[in-house]
PDB file of C-alpha atoms in Angstrom:
ATOM      1  CA  MET A   1      78.913  91.713 134.650  1.00 47.00           C
ATOM      2  CA  ASP A   2      80.957  88.673 133.651  1.00 54.00           C
ATOM      3  CA  VAL A   3      84.724  89.072 133.819  1.00 49.00           C
ATOM      4  CA  LEU A   4      86.904  87.063 131.460  1.00 49.00           C
ATOM      5  CA  GLU A   5      89.877  85.585 133.295  1.00 55.00           C
ATOM      6  CA  VAL A   6      93.120  85.073 131.409  1.00 52.00           C
ATOM      7  CA  SER A   7      93.002  81.421 132.451  1.00 57.00           C
ATOM      8  CA  ASP A   8      89.580  80.928 130.842  1.00 56.00           C
ATOM      9  CA  PRO A   9      89.545  78.842 127.638  1.00 59.00           C
ATOM     10  CA  GLU A  10      87.836  81.740 125.853  1.00 56.00           C
ATOM     11  CA  ALA A  11      90.562  84.196 126.799  1.00 47.00           C
ATOM     12  CA  GLY A  12      93.057  83.167 124.120  1.00 52.00           C
ATOM     13  CA  PRO A  13      90.748  83.663 121.129  1.00 56.00           C
ATOM     14  CA  TRP A  14      89.393  86.890 122.649  1.00 49.00           C
ATOM     15  CA  LEU A  15      92.890  88.313 123.111  1.00 51.00           C
ATOM     16  CA  ASP A  16      93.802  87.298 119.556  1.00 60.00           C
ATOM     17  CA  ARG A  17      90.864  89.312 118.231  1.00 69.00           C
ATOM     18  CA  GLN A  18      92.099  92.416 120.066  1.00 78.00           C
ATOM     19  CA  ALA A  19      95.464  92.361 118.278  1.00 97.00           C
ATOM     20  CA  PRO A  20      95.883  94.869 115.426  1.00 98.00           C
ATOM     21  CA  PRO A  21      95.453  93.311 111.979  1.00 98.00           C
ATOM     22  CA  LEU A  22      98.094  92.663 109.363  1.00 99.00           C
ATOM     23  CA  HIS A  23      96.375  92.925 105.994  1.00 99.00           C
ATOM     24  CA  LEU A  24      97.805  91.303 102.871  1.00 99.00           C
ATOM     25  CA  LEU A  25      98.308  92.873  99.451  1.00 99.00           C
ATOM     26  CA  ILE A  26      98.748  90.518  96.508  1.00 99.00           C
ATOM     27  CA  GLY A  27      99.277  92.081  93.109  1.00 99.00           C
ATOM     28  CA  ASP A  28     101.475  93.157  90.226  1.00 99.00           C
ATOM     29  CA  SER A  29     103.743  96.174  89.697  1.00 98.00           C
ATOM     30  CA  ILE A  30     100.826  98.612  89.538  1.00 99.00           C
ATOM     31  CA  ALA A  31      99.635  97.349  92.917  1.00 99.00           C
ATOM     32  CA  ARG A  32     103.204  97.337  94.257  1.00 99.00           C
ATOM     33  CA  ASP A  33     103.760 100.980  93.262  1.00 99.00           C
ATOM     34  CA  SER A  34     100.342 102.190  94.425  1.00 99.00           C
ATOM     35  CA  GLY A  35     101.366 102.865  98.002  1.00 98.00           C
ATOM     36  CA  LEU A  36      98.231 101.037  99.124  1.00 99.00           C
ATOM     37  CA  ARG A  37      97.733 101.590 102.848  1.00 98.00           C
ATOM     38  CA  SER A  38      95.049 101.378 105.501  1.00 98.00           C
ATOM     39  CA  ARG A  39      93.521 104.609 106.800  1.00 97.00           C
ATOM     40  CA  LEU A  40      92.868 102.886 110.139  1.00 97.00           C
ATOM     41  CA  PRO A  41      95.866 102.892 112.471  1.00 93.00           C
ATOM     42  CA  PRO A  42      97.319 100.679 113.837  1.00 96.00           C
ATOM     43  CA  ASP A  43      96.416  98.473 110.860  1.00 98.00           C
ATOM     44  CA  GLU A  44      99.347  97.530 108.625  1.00 98.00           C
ATOM     45  CA  PHE A  45      99.733  95.920 105.206  1.00 99.00           C
ATOM     46  CA  LEU A  46     102.196  93.250 104.154  1.00 99.00           C
ATOM     47  CA  SER A  47     102.741  93.864 100.450  1.00 99.00           C
ATOM     48  CA  LEU A  48     103.727  90.770  98.499  1.00 99.00           C
ATOM     49  CA  ALA A  49     102.898  92.420  95.168  1.00 99.00           C
ATOM     50  CA  ARG A  50     105.537  91.914  92.492  1.00 98.00           C
ATOM     51  CA  GLY A  51     106.077  92.872  88.875  1.00 98.00           C
ATOM     52  CA  GLY A  52     104.549  90.596  86.264  1.00 97.00           C
ATOM     53  CA  ALA A  53     102.240  88.780  88.670  1.00 99.00           C
ATOM     54  CA  THR A  54      99.155  87.073  87.247  1.00 99.00           C
ATOM     55  CA  TRP A  55      96.351  84.972  88.626  1.00 99.00           C
ATOM     56  CA  LYS A  56      98.273  81.930  87.395  1.00 98.00           C
ATOM     57  CA  SER A  57     101.476  82.851  89.219  1.00 99.00           C
ATOM     58  CA  THR A  58      99.500  83.799  92.328  1.00 99.00           C
ATOM     59  CA  ALA A  59      97.783  80.408  92.384  1.00 99.00           C
ATOM     60  CA  ARG A  60     101.168  78.721  91.995  1.00 99.00           C
ATOM     61  CA  ASP A  61     102.778  80.733  94.803  1.00 99.00           C
ATOM     62  CA  LEU A  62      99.803  80.890  97.174  1.00 99.00           C
ATOM     63  CA  ASP A  63     101.144  78.443  99.770  1.00 99.00           C
ATOM     64  CA  ASP A  64     104.289  80.541 100.139  1.00 99.00           C
ATOM     65  CA  ILE A  65     102.297  83.785 100.194  1.00 99.00           C
ATOM     66  CA  ILE A  66     100.051  82.562 103.009  1.00 99.00           C
ATOM     67  CA  ALA A  67     103.025  81.193 104.944  1.00 99.00           C
ATOM     68  CA  ARG A  68     104.861  84.531 104.744  1.00 99.00           C
ATOM     69  CA  TRP A  69     101.716  86.386 105.827  1.00 99.00           C
ATOM     70  CA  THR A  70     101.010  84.176 108.834  1.00 99.00           C
ATOM     71  CA  THR A  71     104.671  84.181 109.890  1.00 99.00           C
ATOM     72  CA  LYS A  72     104.922  87.978 109.673  1.00 99.00           C
ATOM     73  CA  ALA A  73     101.705  88.423 111.651  1.00 99.00           C
ATOM     74  CA  ALA A  74     102.947  86.106 114.403  1.00 98.00           C
ATOM     75  CA  GLU A  75     106.315  87.875 114.570  1.00 98.00           C
ATOM     76  CA  GLU A  76     104.612  91.260 115.001  1.00 98.00           C
ATOM     77  CA  GLY A  77     101.942  90.070 117.419  1.00 98.00           C
ATOM     78  CA  ARG A  78      99.182  90.796 114.938  1.00 98.00           C
ATOM     79  CA  ARG A  79      96.151  88.879 113.742  1.00 98.00           C
ATOM     80  CA  LEU A  80      95.475  88.144 110.093  1.00 99.00           C
ATOM     81  CA  GLY A  81      93.427  90.923 108.532  1.00 99.00           C
ATOM     82  CA  ASP A  82      91.907  91.257 105.076  1.00 99.00           C
ATOM     83  CA  ALA A  83      93.452  90.022 101.849  1.00 99.00           C
ATOM     84  CA  VAL A  84      93.404  92.567  99.012  1.00 99.00           C
ATOM     85  CA  ILE A  85      94.212  91.292  95.516  1.00 99.00           C
ATOM     86  CA  TRP A  86      94.980  93.699  92.694  1.00 99.00           C
ATOM     87  CA  LEU A  87      96.086  91.967  89.510  1.00 99.00           C
ATOM     88  CA  THR A  88      95.507  94.617  86.887  1.00 98.00           C
ATOM     89  CA  GLY A  89      95.713  92.681  83.631  1.00 98.00           C
ATOM     90  CA  ASN A  90      98.879  90.694  82.942  1.00 98.00           C
ATOM     91  CA  ASP A  91      96.624  87.710  82.283  1.00 97.00           C
ATOM     92  CA  VAL A  92      95.029  89.409  79.254  1.00 97.00           C
ATOM     93  CA  TYR A  93      97.743  91.751  77.962  1.00 96.00           C
ATOM     94  CA  SER A  94     100.939  90.447  76.371  1.00 93.00           C
ATOM     95  CA  ARG A  95     104.186  91.327  78.161  1.00 88.00           C
ATOM     96  CA  LEU A  96     106.026  91.176  74.824  1.00 87.00           C
ATOM     97  CA  THR A  97     103.781  93.254  72.566  1.00 90.00           C
ATOM     98  CA  LEU A  98     101.818  95.052  75.343  1.00 88.00           C
ATOM     99  CA  LEU A  99      98.690  94.403  73.257  1.00 90.00           C
ATOM    100  CA  SER A 100      95.521  92.716  74.473  1.00 94.00           C
ATOM    101  CA  SER A 101      95.898  88.965  74.164  1.00 93.00           C
ATOM    102  CA  PHE A 102      93.189  86.614  75.395  1.00 95.00           C
ATOM    103  CA  SER A 103      90.724  83.963  74.296  1.00 96.00           C
ATOM    104  CA  PRO A 104      87.572  82.439  75.786  1.00 97.00           C
ATOM    105  CA  GLU A 105      89.747  79.585  77.019  1.00 98.00           C
ATOM    106  CA  THR A 106      92.256  81.833  78.789  1.00 96.00           C
ATOM    107  CA  LEU A 107      89.451  83.833  80.378  1.00 98.00           C
ATOM    108  CA  GLU A 108      87.804  80.655  81.640  1.00 98.00           C
ATOM    109  CA  GLU A 109      91.082  79.385  83.069  1.00 98.00           C
ATOM    110  CA  THR A 110      91.819  82.733  84.703  1.00 99.00           C
ATOM    111  CA  GLY A 111      88.370  82.790  86.282  1.00 99.00           C
ATOM    112  CA  ARG A 112      88.890  79.301  87.676  1.00 99.00           C
ATOM    113  CA  LEU A 113      92.291  80.179  89.119  1.00 99.00           C
ATOM    114  CA  ALA A 114      90.948  83.396  90.647  1.00 99.00           C
ATOM    115  CA  ALA A 115      88.116  81.510  92.311  1.00 99.00           C
ATOM    116  CA  ASP A 116      90.539  78.936  93.724  1.00 99.00           C
ATOM    117  CA  VAL A 117      92.853  81.633  95.098  1.00 99.00           C
ATOM    118  CA  CYS A 118      89.991  83.500  96.734  1.00 99.00           C
ATOM    119  CA  ARG A 119      88.504  80.379  98.306  1.00 99.00           C
ATOM    120  CA  ARG A 120      91.834  79.648  99.973  1.00 99.00           C
ATOM    121  CA  LEU A 121      92.160  83.193 101.270  1.00 99.00           C
ATOM    122  CA  LEU A 122      88.578  83.241 102.547  1.00 99.00           C
ATOM    123  CA  GLU A 123      89.668  80.569 105.012  1.00 99.00           C
ATOM    124  CA  LYS A 124      91.826  83.284 106.616  1.00 98.00           C
ATOM    125  CA  GLY A 125      89.470  86.254 106.474  1.00 98.00           C
ATOM    126  CA  ARG A 126      87.744  88.745 104.203  1.00 99.00           C
ATOM    127  CA  VAL A 127      88.883  89.077 100.596  1.00 99.00           C
ATOM    128  CA  THR A 128      88.638  92.126  98.334  1.00 99.00           C
ATOM    129  CA  VAL A 129      89.581  91.973  94.649  1.00 99.00           C
ATOM    130  CA  LEU A 130      90.352  95.287  92.952  1.00 99.00           C
ATOM    131  CA  GLY A 131      89.408  95.099  89.294  1.00 99.00           C
ATOM    132  CA  PRO A 132      91.661  95.062  86.226  1.00 99.00           C
ATOM    133  CA  LEU A 133      92.626  98.227  84.363  1.00 98.00           C
ATOM    134  CA  PRO A 134      92.693  99.073  80.643  1.00 98.00           C
ATOM    135  CA  ARG A 135      96.045  99.931  79.075  1.00 96.00           C
ATOM    136  CA  MET A 136      96.718 102.683  76.576  1.00 95.00           C
ATOM    137  CA  SER A 137      99.370 100.477  74.988  1.00 94.00           C
ATOM    138  CA  GLY A 138      97.002  97.550  74.570  1.00 92.00           C
ATOM    139  CA  GLU A 139      93.858  99.076  73.096  1.00 95.00           C
ATOM    140  CA  ILE A 140      93.022 100.879  69.858  1.00 90.00           C
ATOM    141  CA  SER A 141      92.275 104.575  70.316  1.00 92.00           C
ATOM    142  CA  GLY A 142      88.535 105.096  70.366  1.00 93.00           C
ATOM    143  CA  SER A 143      87.791 101.625  71.734  1.00 95.00           C
ATOM    144  CA  ARG A 144      84.782 101.405  74.017  1.00 97.00           C
ATOM    145  CA  TRP A 145      85.255 100.020  77.516  1.00 97.00           C
ATOM    146  CA  GLU A 146      83.138  96.999  76.613  1.00 97.00           C
ATOM    147  CA  THR A 147      85.631  95.938  73.932  1.00 97.00           C
ATOM    148  CA  THR A 148      88.754  96.112  76.098  1.00 97.00           C
ATOM    149  CA  ALA A 149      90.603  93.112  77.458  1.00 97.00           C
ATOM    150  CA  SER A 150      90.215  94.460  80.989  1.00 98.00           C
ATOM    151  CA  TYR A 151      86.425  94.594  80.615  1.00 98.00           C
ATOM    152  CA  HIS A 152      86.323  90.947  79.569  1.00 98.00           C
ATOM    153  CA  LEU A 153      88.508  89.971  82.517  1.00 99.00           C
ATOM    154  CA  GLU A 154      86.406  92.007  84.953  1.00 99.00           C
ATOM    155  CA  ARG A 155      83.253  90.351  83.606  1.00 98.00           C
ATOM    156  CA  ARG A 156      84.795  86.903  83.990  1.00 99.00           C
ATOM    157  CA  LEU A 157      85.812  87.637  87.571  1.00 99.00           C
ATOM    158  CA  LYS A 158      82.326  88.906  88.357  1.00 98.00           C
ATOM    159  CA  HIS A 159      80.859  85.570  87.309  1.00 98.00           C
ATOM    160  CA  SER A 160      83.610  83.376  88.785  1.00 99.00           C
ATOM    161  CA  LEU A 161      84.515  84.682  92.231  1.00 99.00           C
ATOM    162  CA  PRO A 162      82.818  83.275  95.335  1.00 99.00           C
ATOM    163  CA  PRO A 163      79.877  85.386  96.572  1.00 98.00           C
ATOM    164  CA  ALA A 164      81.751  86.298  99.756  1.00 99.00           C
ATOM    165  CA  VAL A 165      84.463  88.093  97.768  1.00 99.00           C
ATOM    166  CA  ARG A 166      84.093  91.832  97.217  1.00 99.00           C
ATOM    167  CA  LEU A 167      84.962  92.776  93.617  1.00 99.00           C
ATOM    168  CA  VAL A 168      85.655  96.480  93.082  1.00 99.00           C
ATOM    169  CA  PRO A 169      85.355  97.572  89.412  1.00 98.00           C
ATOM    170  CA  LEU A 170      87.991 100.178  88.555  1.00 98.00           C
ATOM    171  CA  GLY A 171      88.563 100.104  84.801  1.00 98.00           C
ATOM    172  CA  ARG A 172      86.238 102.941  83.823  1.00 97.00           C
ATOM    173  CA  GLN A 173      88.123 105.295  86.134  1.00 98.00           C
ATOM    174  CA  LEU A 174      90.940 105.615  83.584  1.00 98.00           C
ATOM    175  CA  LEU A 175      88.690 106.242  80.566  1.00 98.00           C
ATOM    176  CA  ARG A 176      86.766 109.268  79.307  1.00 97.00           C
ATOM    177  CA  ARG A 177      83.194 109.654  78.154  1.00 93.00           C
ATOM    178  CA  ALA A 178      82.735 110.002  74.401  1.00 90.00           C
ATOM    179  CA  GLY A 179      79.316 109.786  72.816  1.00 86.00           C
ATOM    180  CA  GLY A 180      77.807 108.709  76.105  1.00 89.00           C
ATOM    181  CA  ARG A 181      80.200 105.769  76.548  1.00 95.00           C
ATOM    182  CA  TYR A 182      83.489 105.260  78.317  1.00 97.00           C
ATOM    183  CA  CYS A 183      86.237 105.046  75.700  1.00 97.00           C
ATOM    184  CA  VAL A 184      89.990 104.858  75.284  1.00 96.00           C
ATOM    185  CA  VAL A 185      90.863 108.300  73.899  1.00 95.00           C
ATOM    186  CA  GLN A 186      94.010 110.405  73.760  1.00 94.00           C
ATOM    187  CA  GLU A 187      92.994 112.365  76.855  1.00 96.00           C
ATOM    188  CA  CYS A 188      93.424 109.153  78.858  1.00 97.00           C
ATOM    189  CA  ALA A 189      97.179 109.271  78.296  1.00 97.00           C
ATOM    190  CA  THR A 190      97.766 111.565  81.275  1.00 98.00           C
ATOM    191  CA  SER A 191      96.845 108.673  83.564  1.00 98.00           C
ATOM    192  CA  PHE A 192      99.642 106.504  82.175  1.00 98.00           C
ATOM    193  CA  ARG A 193     103.407 106.599  82.064  1.00 97.00           C
ATOM    194  CA  HIS A 194     105.202 106.548  78.720  1.00 96.00           C
ATOM    195  CA  ASP A 195     104.856 102.749  78.444  1.00 96.00           C
ATOM    196  CA  GLY A 196     101.058 103.049  78.378  1.00 96.00           C
ATOM    197  CA  VAL A 197     100.805 100.433  81.131  1.00 97.00           C
ATOM    198  CA  HIS A 198     101.908 101.812  84.475  1.00 98.00           C
ATOM    199  CA  LEU A 199     100.095 104.672  86.151  1.00 98.00           C
ATOM    200  CA  THR A 200     101.029 108.253  86.871  1.00 98.00           C
ATOM    201  CA  ALA A 201      99.972 110.002  90.063  1.00 98.00           C
ATOM    202  CA  GLU A 202      96.916 111.228  88.141  1.00 98.00           C
ATOM    203  CA  GLY A 203      96.064 107.662  87.180  1.00 98.00           C
ATOM    204  CA  TYR A 204      96.265 106.500  90.772  1.00 99.00           C
ATOM    205  CA  ALA A 205      94.175 109.498  91.828  1.00 98.00           C
ATOM    206  CA  ARG A 206      91.461 108.545  89.352  1.00 98.00           C
ATOM    207  CA  VAL A 207      91.441 104.998  90.667  1.00 99.00           C
ATOM    208  CA  ALA A 208      91.347 106.269  94.247  1.00 98.00           C
ATOM    209  CA  ASP A 209      88.206 108.274  93.395  1.00 98.00           C
ATOM    210  CA  ALA A 210      86.234 105.120  92.585  1.00 98.00           C
ATOM    211  CA  LEU A 211      83.054 105.174  94.653  1.00 95.00           C
ATOM    212  CA  GLN A 212      83.202 101.450  95.366  1.00 97.00           C
ATOM    213  CA  LEU A 213      86.785 101.478  96.633  1.00 98.00           C
ATOM    214  CA  PRO A 214      86.632 100.571 100.344  1.00 98.00           C
ATOM    215  CA  ILE A 215      86.877 103.781 102.347  1.00 97.00           C
ATOM    216  CA  TRP A 216      89.595 102.372 104.606  1.00 98.00           C
ATOM    217  CA  ILE A 217      91.985 101.858 101.655  1.00 98.00           C
ATOM    218  CA  SER A 218      94.286 104.696 100.592  1.00 98.00           C
ATOM    219  CA  LEU A 219      96.488 104.836  97.482  1.00 98.00           C
ATOM    220  CA  THR A 220      99.319 107.107  98.545  1.00 98.00           C
ATOM    221  CA  ALA A 221     100.856 107.126  95.043  1.00 98.00           C
ATOM    222  CA  ALA A 222      97.978 109.433  94.078  1.00 96.00           C
ATOM    223  CA  PHE A 223      99.598 112.217  96.094  1.00 90.00           C
ATOM    224  CA  LYS A 224     103.145 112.056  94.726  1.00 79.00           C
TER     225      LYS A 224
END
């Protein structure tokens, strides 16, 4: 059996791979408040999620985000892990009126920015994008999922992101079936806080139940 000596050229990269990972969370206030964690100790997350974040602001700040991630990993003796991005809809819902607000042009631009961000992060490791969410405040009661701003953004991301990126659709988790379709109905309100944007523990629990959510990801806000 071959024995790898510490002095061997291959030893450095091998030792680096044995270090526990520091994963990265990029997102908005819903991501920030989700308590997103790894179920696999000793993995850790660095959360750089912040209120009001969009794909546009993330693209603008990406150099700083990556620098903070790599610096933190080096300080803690960790390797870079996965990047998880959860931008739930500030690109397509107005911060002033809270209503859906998008056009084909803004969707195209958002898709381009998302693709650029993900390509950069793929240079560091695996990338998972958690899908956008509908908002009670931004949609007309009775609206079908396919008419919501979050659906249109999810569809754009699906067609724009690099093939190596894992996109996890989550929007339907917050809706209810009516007439055989997922719709925005009054019963959905229990998933949202009074502003109709941010999630309650029930809302996070519904998202956490998504079958496509990676099994190693936990949303601890679902248990508060």
